[in-house]
């Protein structure tokens, strides 16, 4: 058994168990049985269960991230990169399994803030940083004004992208957060660009 195969089996088993039972109900004993590894093997690869949650969350969030940083040489490049990323993000958030995982984490974070912090950093924090890198690159090219911090612009865009969609879905007001992900992504990106694009 190679290091990678046991590492991957642990993460795959953890994902199944977290999605089925929530984080708090998954013990290292249960995870070891599900992954067909020893508890020692789990601790060889991961510091603790929070570290496993971080890795699972990063892997989930990685499903909508691009493989390499997008080109942002022009306003058209930036618009395309932001719209593609935003559309992938909304498509990912529309999946019932994703919504359920987020709901379980939110519930468990009330009693265990460390879970909330781990989930936030791996999902929302990294997404904000991804957007901020695009904005900072555009600012360095003079495409966007540098009057606003790139991380703040990224946070504003994320607020526009998600809006109240996730809240409606989690409260059962709607079956899924977003009806037309492309239209929503386009609207959010255009709003942000109108606010920050440098005009002659």
Tab-separated table of C-alpha atoms in Angstrom:
chain	number	residue	atom	x	y	z
A	1	UNK	CA	0.000	0.000	0.000
A	2	UNK	CA	1.554	3.279	-1.084
A	3	UNK	CA	1.488	6.454	0.947
A	4	UNK	CA	-0.713	8.147	-1.611
A	5	UNK	CA	-3.251	5.340	-1.794
A	6	UNK	CA	-3.788	5.244	1.979
A	7	UNK	CA	-3.845	9.064	2.136
A	8	UNK	CA	-6.458	9.201	-0.623
A	9	UNK	CA	-8.528	6.395	0.900
A	10	UNK	CA	-8.622	8.235	4.214
A	11	UNK	CA	-9.813	11.438	2.540
A	12	UNK	CA	-12.410	9.625	0.435
A	13	UNK	CA	-13.730	7.774	3.484
A	14	UNK	CA	-13.727	10.964	5.555
A	15	UNK	CA	-15.715	12.758	2.888
A	16	UNK	CA	-18.336	9.989	2.794
A	17	UNK	CA	-18.589	9.906	6.586
A	18	UNK	CA	-18.662	13.697	7.063
A	19	UNK	CA	-21.379	14.045	4.426
A	20	UNK	CA	-23.401	11.178	5.921
A	21	UNK	CA	-23.015	11.856	9.648
A	22	UNK	CA	-21.478	15.304	10.138
A	23	UNK	CA	-18.016	16.029	11.467
A	24	UNK	CA	-18.512	15.504	15.209
A	25	UNK	CA	-19.889	11.965	14.863
A	26	UNK	CA	-16.892	10.674	12.910
A	27	UNK	CA	-14.268	9.134	15.191
A	28	UNK	CA	-10.806	8.000	14.170
A	29	UNK	CA	-11.925	4.399	14.862
A	30	UNK	CA	-14.851	4.744	12.454
A	31	UNK	CA	-12.684	6.469	9.859
A	32	UNK	CA	-9.969	3.807	10.114
A	33	UNK	CA	-12.553	1.045	9.565
A	34	UNK	CA	-14.176	2.864	6.626
A	35	UNK	CA	-10.812	3.585	4.960
A	36	UNK	CA	-9.395	0.124	5.753
A	37	UNK	CA	-6.304	1.610	7.408
A	38	UNK	CA	-4.897	1.676	10.921
A	39	UNK	CA	-5.351	4.636	13.265
A	40	UNK	CA	-1.570	5.017	13.145
A	41	UNK	CA	-1.814	5.463	9.381
A	42	UNK	CA	-4.353	8.260	9.855
A	43	UNK	CA	-1.994	10.103	12.197
A	44	UNK	CA	0.928	9.529	9.852
A	45	UNK	CA	-0.871	11.553	7.196
A	46	UNK	CA	-2.877	14.044	9.265
A	47	UNK	CA	-2.396	15.953	12.504
A	48	UNK	CA	-5.953	15.436	13.760
A	49	UNK	CA	-9.574	15.254	12.604
A	50	UNK	CA	-9.687	19.027	12.028
A	51	UNK	CA	-6.761	18.640	9.628
A	52	UNK	CA	-8.710	15.952	7.774
A	53	UNK	CA	-11.742	18.258	7.594
A	54	UNK	CA	-9.504	21.008	6.185
A	55	UNK	CA	-8.173	18.649	3.496
A	56	UNK	CA	-11.661	17.379	2.594
A	57	UNK	CA	-12.989	20.943	2.371
A	58	UNK	CA	-10.053	22.068	0.234
A	59	UNK	CA	-10.580	19.105	-2.081
A	60	UNK	CA	-14.281	19.941	-2.405
A	61	UNK	CA	-13.570	23.620	-3.064
A	62	UNK	CA	-10.860	22.607	-5.537
A	63	UNK	CA	-13.573	21.205	-7.785
A	64	UNK	CA	-14.454	24.690	-9.023
A	65	UNK	CA	-10.983	26.249	-9.014
A	66	UNK	CA	-8.889	26.596	-12.154
A	67	UNK	CA	-5.667	24.656	-12.495
A	68	UNK	CA	-3.497	27.735	-13.069
A	69	UNK	CA	-3.868	31.473	-12.468
A	70	UNK	CA	-5.910	33.038	-15.272
A	71	UNK	CA	-4.506	35.671	-17.590
A	72	UNK	CA	-5.689	39.157	-16.617
A	73	UNK	CA	-3.805	41.376	-19.065
A	74	UNK	CA	-6.917	43.218	-20.281
A	75	UNK	CA	-10.367	44.049	-18.964
A	76	UNK	CA	-11.784	41.333	-21.254
A	77	UNK	CA	-9.375	38.781	-19.734
A	78	UNK	CA	-10.362	39.823	-16.238
A	79	UNK	CA	-14.085	39.719	-17.041
A	80	UNK	CA	-13.744	36.226	-18.547
A	81	UNK	CA	-11.668	34.906	-15.616
A	82	UNK	CA	-14.022	36.312	-12.979
A	83	UNK	CA	-17.138	35.095	-14.790
A	84	UNK	CA	-15.768	31.575	-15.327
A	85	UNK	CA	-14.676	31.253	-11.696
A	86	UNK	CA	-17.974	32.692	-10.419
A	87	UNK	CA	-20.030	30.360	-12.619
A	88	UNK	CA	-18.055	27.331	-11.422
A	89	UNK	CA	-18.510	28.441	-7.813
A	90	UNK	CA	-22.284	28.856	-8.141
A	91	UNK	CA	-22.616	25.543	-9.990
A	92	UNK	CA	-20.724	23.840	-7.149
A	93	UNK	CA	-22.872	25.540	-4.493
A	94	UNK	CA	-26.055	24.424	-6.294
A	95	UNK	CA	-25.275	20.738	-5.707
A	96	UNK	CA	-27.520	19.349	-2.905
A	97	UNK	CA	-24.581	17.457	-1.365
A	98	UNK	CA	-22.593	20.713	-1.110
A	99	UNK	CA	-25.510	22.504	0.532
A	100	UNK	CA	-25.960	19.701	3.043
A	101	UNK	CA	-22.260	19.621	3.910
A	102	UNK	CA	-22.258	23.396	4.498
A	103	UNK	CA	-25.416	23.138	6.624
A	104	UNK	CA	-23.917	20.423	8.834
A	105	UNK	CA	-20.694	22.396	9.285
A	106	UNK	CA	-22.621	25.555	10.205
A	107	UNK	CA	-24.594	23.650	12.828
A	108	UNK	CA	-21.528	22.013	14.348
A	109	UNK	CA	-19.529	25.257	14.337
A	110	UNK	CA	-21.814	26.660	17.033
A	111	UNK	CA	-20.388	24.169	19.540
A	112	UNK	CA	-16.921	23.903	18.014
A	113	UNK	CA	-15.615	27.219	16.606
A	114	UNK	CA	-12.441	25.474	15.412
A	115	UNK	CA	-14.544	23.512	12.908
A	116	UNK	CA	-16.053	26.765	11.686
A	117	UNK	CA	-12.637	28.389	11.312
A	118	UNK	CA	-11.206	25.371	9.479
A	119	UNK	CA	-14.151	25.259	7.068
A	120	UNK	CA	-14.133	29.038	6.545
A	121	UNK	CA	-10.404	29.192	5.791
A	122	UNK	CA	-10.456	26.230	3.400
A	123	UNK	CA	-13.584	27.304	1.501
A	124	UNK	CA	-14.434	30.988	1.804
A	125	UNK	CA	-10.962	32.237	2.707
A	126	UNK	CA	-9.265	30.544	-0.235
A	127	UNK	CA	-12.002	31.626	-2.639
A	128	UNK	CA	-11.648	35.232	-1.501
A	129	UNK	CA	-7.877	34.997	-1.928
A	130	UNK	CA	-8.298	33.557	-5.451
A	131	UNK	CA	-10.493	36.487	-6.466
A	132	UNK	CA	-8.184	38.978	-4.739
A	133	UNK	CA	-5.197	37.707	-6.746
A	134	UNK	CA	-7.088	38.390	-9.964
A	135	UNK	CA	-8.028	41.879	-8.791
A	136	UNK	CA	-4.506	42.656	-7.559
A	137	UNK	CA	-3.031	41.552	-10.915
A	138	UNK	CA	-5.495	43.824	-12.730
A	139	UNK	CA	-4.644	46.690	-10.392
A	140	UNK	CA	-0.943	46.226	-11.093
A	141	UNK	CA	-1.686	46.518	-14.847
A	142	UNK	CA	-3.693	49.699	-14.298
A	143	UNK	CA	-6.921	48.016	-15.425
A	144	UNK	CA	-8.600	48.491	-12.042
A	145	UNK	CA	-8.274	51.352	-9.615
A	146	UNK	CA	-6.059	50.537	-6.640
A	147	UNK	CA	-8.080	52.770	-4.308
A	148	UNK	CA	-9.751	49.708	-2.778
A	149	UNK	CA	-7.876	46.746	-1.322
A	150	UNK	CA	-8.100	43.675	-3.570
A	151	UNK	CA	-9.340	41.514	-0.676
A	152	UNK	CA	-12.203	43.972	-0.073
A	153	UNK	CA	-13.187	43.909	-3.749
A	154	UNK	CA	-13.107	40.104	-3.601
A	155	UNK	CA	-15.379	40.086	-0.558
A	156	UNK	CA	-17.816	42.440	-2.291
A	157	UNK	CA	-17.904	40.174	-5.345
A	158	UNK	CA	-18.537	37.094	-3.212
A	159	UNK	CA	-21.438	38.878	-1.520
A	160	UNK	CA	-22.934	39.752	-4.900
A	161	UNK	CA	-22.428	36.233	-6.232
A	162	UNK	CA	-24.042	34.405	-3.321
A	163	UNK	CA	-26.567	37.059	-2.296
A	164	UNK	CA	-29.368	35.440	-0.306
A	165	UNK	CA	-29.406	32.283	-2.421
A	166	UNK	CA	-27.723	30.023	0.122
A	167	UNK	CA	-29.824	31.429	2.958
A	168	UNK	CA	-33.060	30.739	1.050
A	169	UNK	CA	-31.980	27.171	0.271
A	170	UNK	CA	-30.798	26.407	3.808
A	171	UNK	CA	-34.069	27.718	5.266
A	172	UNK	CA	-36.089	25.638	2.806
A	173	UNK	CA	-37.546	28.678	1.033
A	174	UNK	CA	-36.182	27.387	-2.280
A	175	UNK	CA	-34.992	23.967	-3.432
A	176	UNK	CA	-31.677	25.220	-4.735
A	177	UNK	CA	-29.798	28.464	-4.163
A	178	UNK	CA	-29.401	29.680	-7.746
A	179	UNK	CA	-31.674	29.279	-10.767
A	180	UNK	CA	-29.500	30.749	-13.520
A	181	UNK	CA	-25.866	30.602	-12.454
A	182	UNK	CA	-24.474	32.166	-15.627
A	183	UNK	CA	-26.794	35.153	-15.475
A	184	UNK	CA	-26.094	35.652	-11.773
A	185	UNK	CA	-22.317	35.391	-12.260
A	186	UNK	CA	-22.406	37.851	-15.169
A	187	UNK	CA	-24.473	40.360	-13.198
A	188	UNK	CA	-22.184	40.195	-10.168
A	189	UNK	CA	-18.998	40.546	-12.218
A	190	UNK	CA	-20.368	43.443	-14.283
A	191	UNK	CA	-21.434	45.271	-11.115
A	192	UNK	CA	-17.966	44.949	-9.585
A	193	UNK	CA	-16.199	45.997	-12.767
A	194	UNK	CA	-18.379	49.090	-13.145
A	195	UNK	CA	-17.343	50.108	-9.650
A	196	UNK	CA	-13.592	49.624	-10.084
A	197	UNK	CA	-12.550	49.747	-13.750
A	198	UNK	CA	-10.253	52.649	-14.587
A	199	UNK	CA	-11.874	54.833	-17.245
A	200	UNK	CA	-10.109	57.421	-19.387
